[in-house]
PDB file of C-alpha atoms in Angstrom:
ATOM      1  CA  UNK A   1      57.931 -70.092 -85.926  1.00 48.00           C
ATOM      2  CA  UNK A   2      56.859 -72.709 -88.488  1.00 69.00           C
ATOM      3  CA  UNK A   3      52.770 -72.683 -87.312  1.00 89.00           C
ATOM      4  CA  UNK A   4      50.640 -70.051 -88.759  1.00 94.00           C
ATOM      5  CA  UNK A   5      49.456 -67.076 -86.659  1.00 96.00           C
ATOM      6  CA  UNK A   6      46.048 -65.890 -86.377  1.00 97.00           C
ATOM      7  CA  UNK A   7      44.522 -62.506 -84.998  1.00 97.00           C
ATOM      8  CA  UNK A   8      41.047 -62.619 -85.125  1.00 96.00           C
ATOM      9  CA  UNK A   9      38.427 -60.121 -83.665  1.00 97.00           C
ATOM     10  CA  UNK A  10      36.487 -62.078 -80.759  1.00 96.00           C
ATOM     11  CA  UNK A  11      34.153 -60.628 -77.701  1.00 95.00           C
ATOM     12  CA  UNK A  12      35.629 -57.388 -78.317  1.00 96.00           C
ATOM     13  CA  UNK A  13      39.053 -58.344 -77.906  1.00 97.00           C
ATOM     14  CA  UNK A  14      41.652 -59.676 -80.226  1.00 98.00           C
ATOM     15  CA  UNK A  15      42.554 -63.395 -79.888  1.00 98.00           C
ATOM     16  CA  UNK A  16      46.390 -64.543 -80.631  1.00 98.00           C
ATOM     17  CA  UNK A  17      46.150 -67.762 -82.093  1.00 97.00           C
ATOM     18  CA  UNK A  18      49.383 -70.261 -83.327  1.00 96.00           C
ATOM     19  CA  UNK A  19      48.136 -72.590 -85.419  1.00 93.00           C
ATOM     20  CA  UNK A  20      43.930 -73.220 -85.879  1.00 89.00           C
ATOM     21  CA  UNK A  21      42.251 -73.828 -82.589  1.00 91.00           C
ATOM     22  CA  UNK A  22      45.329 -72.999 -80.272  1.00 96.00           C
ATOM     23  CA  UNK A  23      44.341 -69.775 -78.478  1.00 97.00           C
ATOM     24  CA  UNK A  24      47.809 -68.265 -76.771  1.00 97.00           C
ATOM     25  CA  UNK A  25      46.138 -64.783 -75.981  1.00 98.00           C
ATOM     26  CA  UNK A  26      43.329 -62.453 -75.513  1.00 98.00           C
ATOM     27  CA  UNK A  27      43.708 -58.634 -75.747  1.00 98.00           C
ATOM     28  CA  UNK A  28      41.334 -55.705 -74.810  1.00 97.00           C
ATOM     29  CA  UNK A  29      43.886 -53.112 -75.294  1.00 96.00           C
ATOM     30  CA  UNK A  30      46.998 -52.685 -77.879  1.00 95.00           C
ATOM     31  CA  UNK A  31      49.452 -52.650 -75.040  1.00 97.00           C
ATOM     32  CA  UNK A  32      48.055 -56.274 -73.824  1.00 98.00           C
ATOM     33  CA  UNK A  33      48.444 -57.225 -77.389  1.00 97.00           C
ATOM     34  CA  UNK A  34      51.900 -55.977 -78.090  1.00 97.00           C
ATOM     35  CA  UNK A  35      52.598 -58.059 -74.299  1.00 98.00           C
ATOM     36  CA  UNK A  36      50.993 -61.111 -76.427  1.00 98.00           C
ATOM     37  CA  UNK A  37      53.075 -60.734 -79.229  1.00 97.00           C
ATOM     38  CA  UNK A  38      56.274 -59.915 -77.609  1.00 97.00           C
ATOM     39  CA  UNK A  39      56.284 -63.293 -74.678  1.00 97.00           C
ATOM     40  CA  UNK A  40      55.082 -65.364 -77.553  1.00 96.00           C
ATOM     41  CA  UNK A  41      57.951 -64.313 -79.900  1.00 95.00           C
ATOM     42  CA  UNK A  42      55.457 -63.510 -82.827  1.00 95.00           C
ATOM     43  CA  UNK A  43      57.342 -61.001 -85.028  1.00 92.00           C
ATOM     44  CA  UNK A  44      56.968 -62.426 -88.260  1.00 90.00           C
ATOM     45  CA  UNK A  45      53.872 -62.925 -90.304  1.00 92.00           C
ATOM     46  CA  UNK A  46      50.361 -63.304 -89.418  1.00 95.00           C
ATOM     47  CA  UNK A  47      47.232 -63.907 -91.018  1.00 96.00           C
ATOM     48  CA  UNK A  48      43.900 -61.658 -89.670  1.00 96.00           C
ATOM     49  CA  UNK A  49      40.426 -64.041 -90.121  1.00 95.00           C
ATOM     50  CA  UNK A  50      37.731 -62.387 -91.397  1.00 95.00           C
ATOM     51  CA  UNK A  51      36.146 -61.008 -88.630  1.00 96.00           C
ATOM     52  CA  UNK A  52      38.758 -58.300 -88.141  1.00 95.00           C
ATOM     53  CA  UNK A  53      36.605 -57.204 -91.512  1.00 95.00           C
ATOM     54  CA  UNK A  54      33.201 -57.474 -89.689  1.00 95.00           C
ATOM     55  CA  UNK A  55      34.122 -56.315 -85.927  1.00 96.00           C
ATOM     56  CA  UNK A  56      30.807 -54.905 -84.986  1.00 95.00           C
ATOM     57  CA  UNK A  57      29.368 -58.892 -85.345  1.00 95.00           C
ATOM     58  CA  UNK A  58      32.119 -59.552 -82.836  1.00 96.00           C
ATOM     59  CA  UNK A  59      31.393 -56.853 -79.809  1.00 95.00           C
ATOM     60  CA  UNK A  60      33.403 -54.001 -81.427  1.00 95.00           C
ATOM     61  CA  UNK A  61      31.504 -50.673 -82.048  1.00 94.00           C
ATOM     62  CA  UNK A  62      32.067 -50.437 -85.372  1.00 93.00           C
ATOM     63  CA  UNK A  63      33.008 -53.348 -88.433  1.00 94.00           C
ATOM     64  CA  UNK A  64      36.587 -52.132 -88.176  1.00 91.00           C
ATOM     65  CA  UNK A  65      36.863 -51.271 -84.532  1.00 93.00           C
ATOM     66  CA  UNK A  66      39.568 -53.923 -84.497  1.00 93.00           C
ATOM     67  CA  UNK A  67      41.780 -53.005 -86.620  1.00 89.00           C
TER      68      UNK A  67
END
């Protein structure tokens, strides 16, 4: 996969991005994500945004409820 992939911590989910903008997913639980990952053929490298640092200002109970 040449695009760069992009988990980032969103309305208390995790959003699967390819490339900047292009949402392929939305996860609530690991198995969902792991579904995300797997159909999309992501098994390489990814990049996590900044608010994986700061998931509390994203609906997460705590600032690193998403990881």
């Amino acid at each position: 996969m040449s695009e760069t992939v992009f988990i980032d911590a969103m309305d208390g989910g995790i959003g699967v991005f390819i490339g900047a903008g292009n949402q392929v997913g939305f996860a609530k639980t690991p198995k969902m994500l792991a579904y995300i990952l797997d159909t999309k053929k992501i098994y390489g490298s990814v990049m996590f945004t900044s608010s994986m640092d700061f998931a509390d200002e994203y609906g997460f109970d705590h600032y690193d409820g998403a990881k």
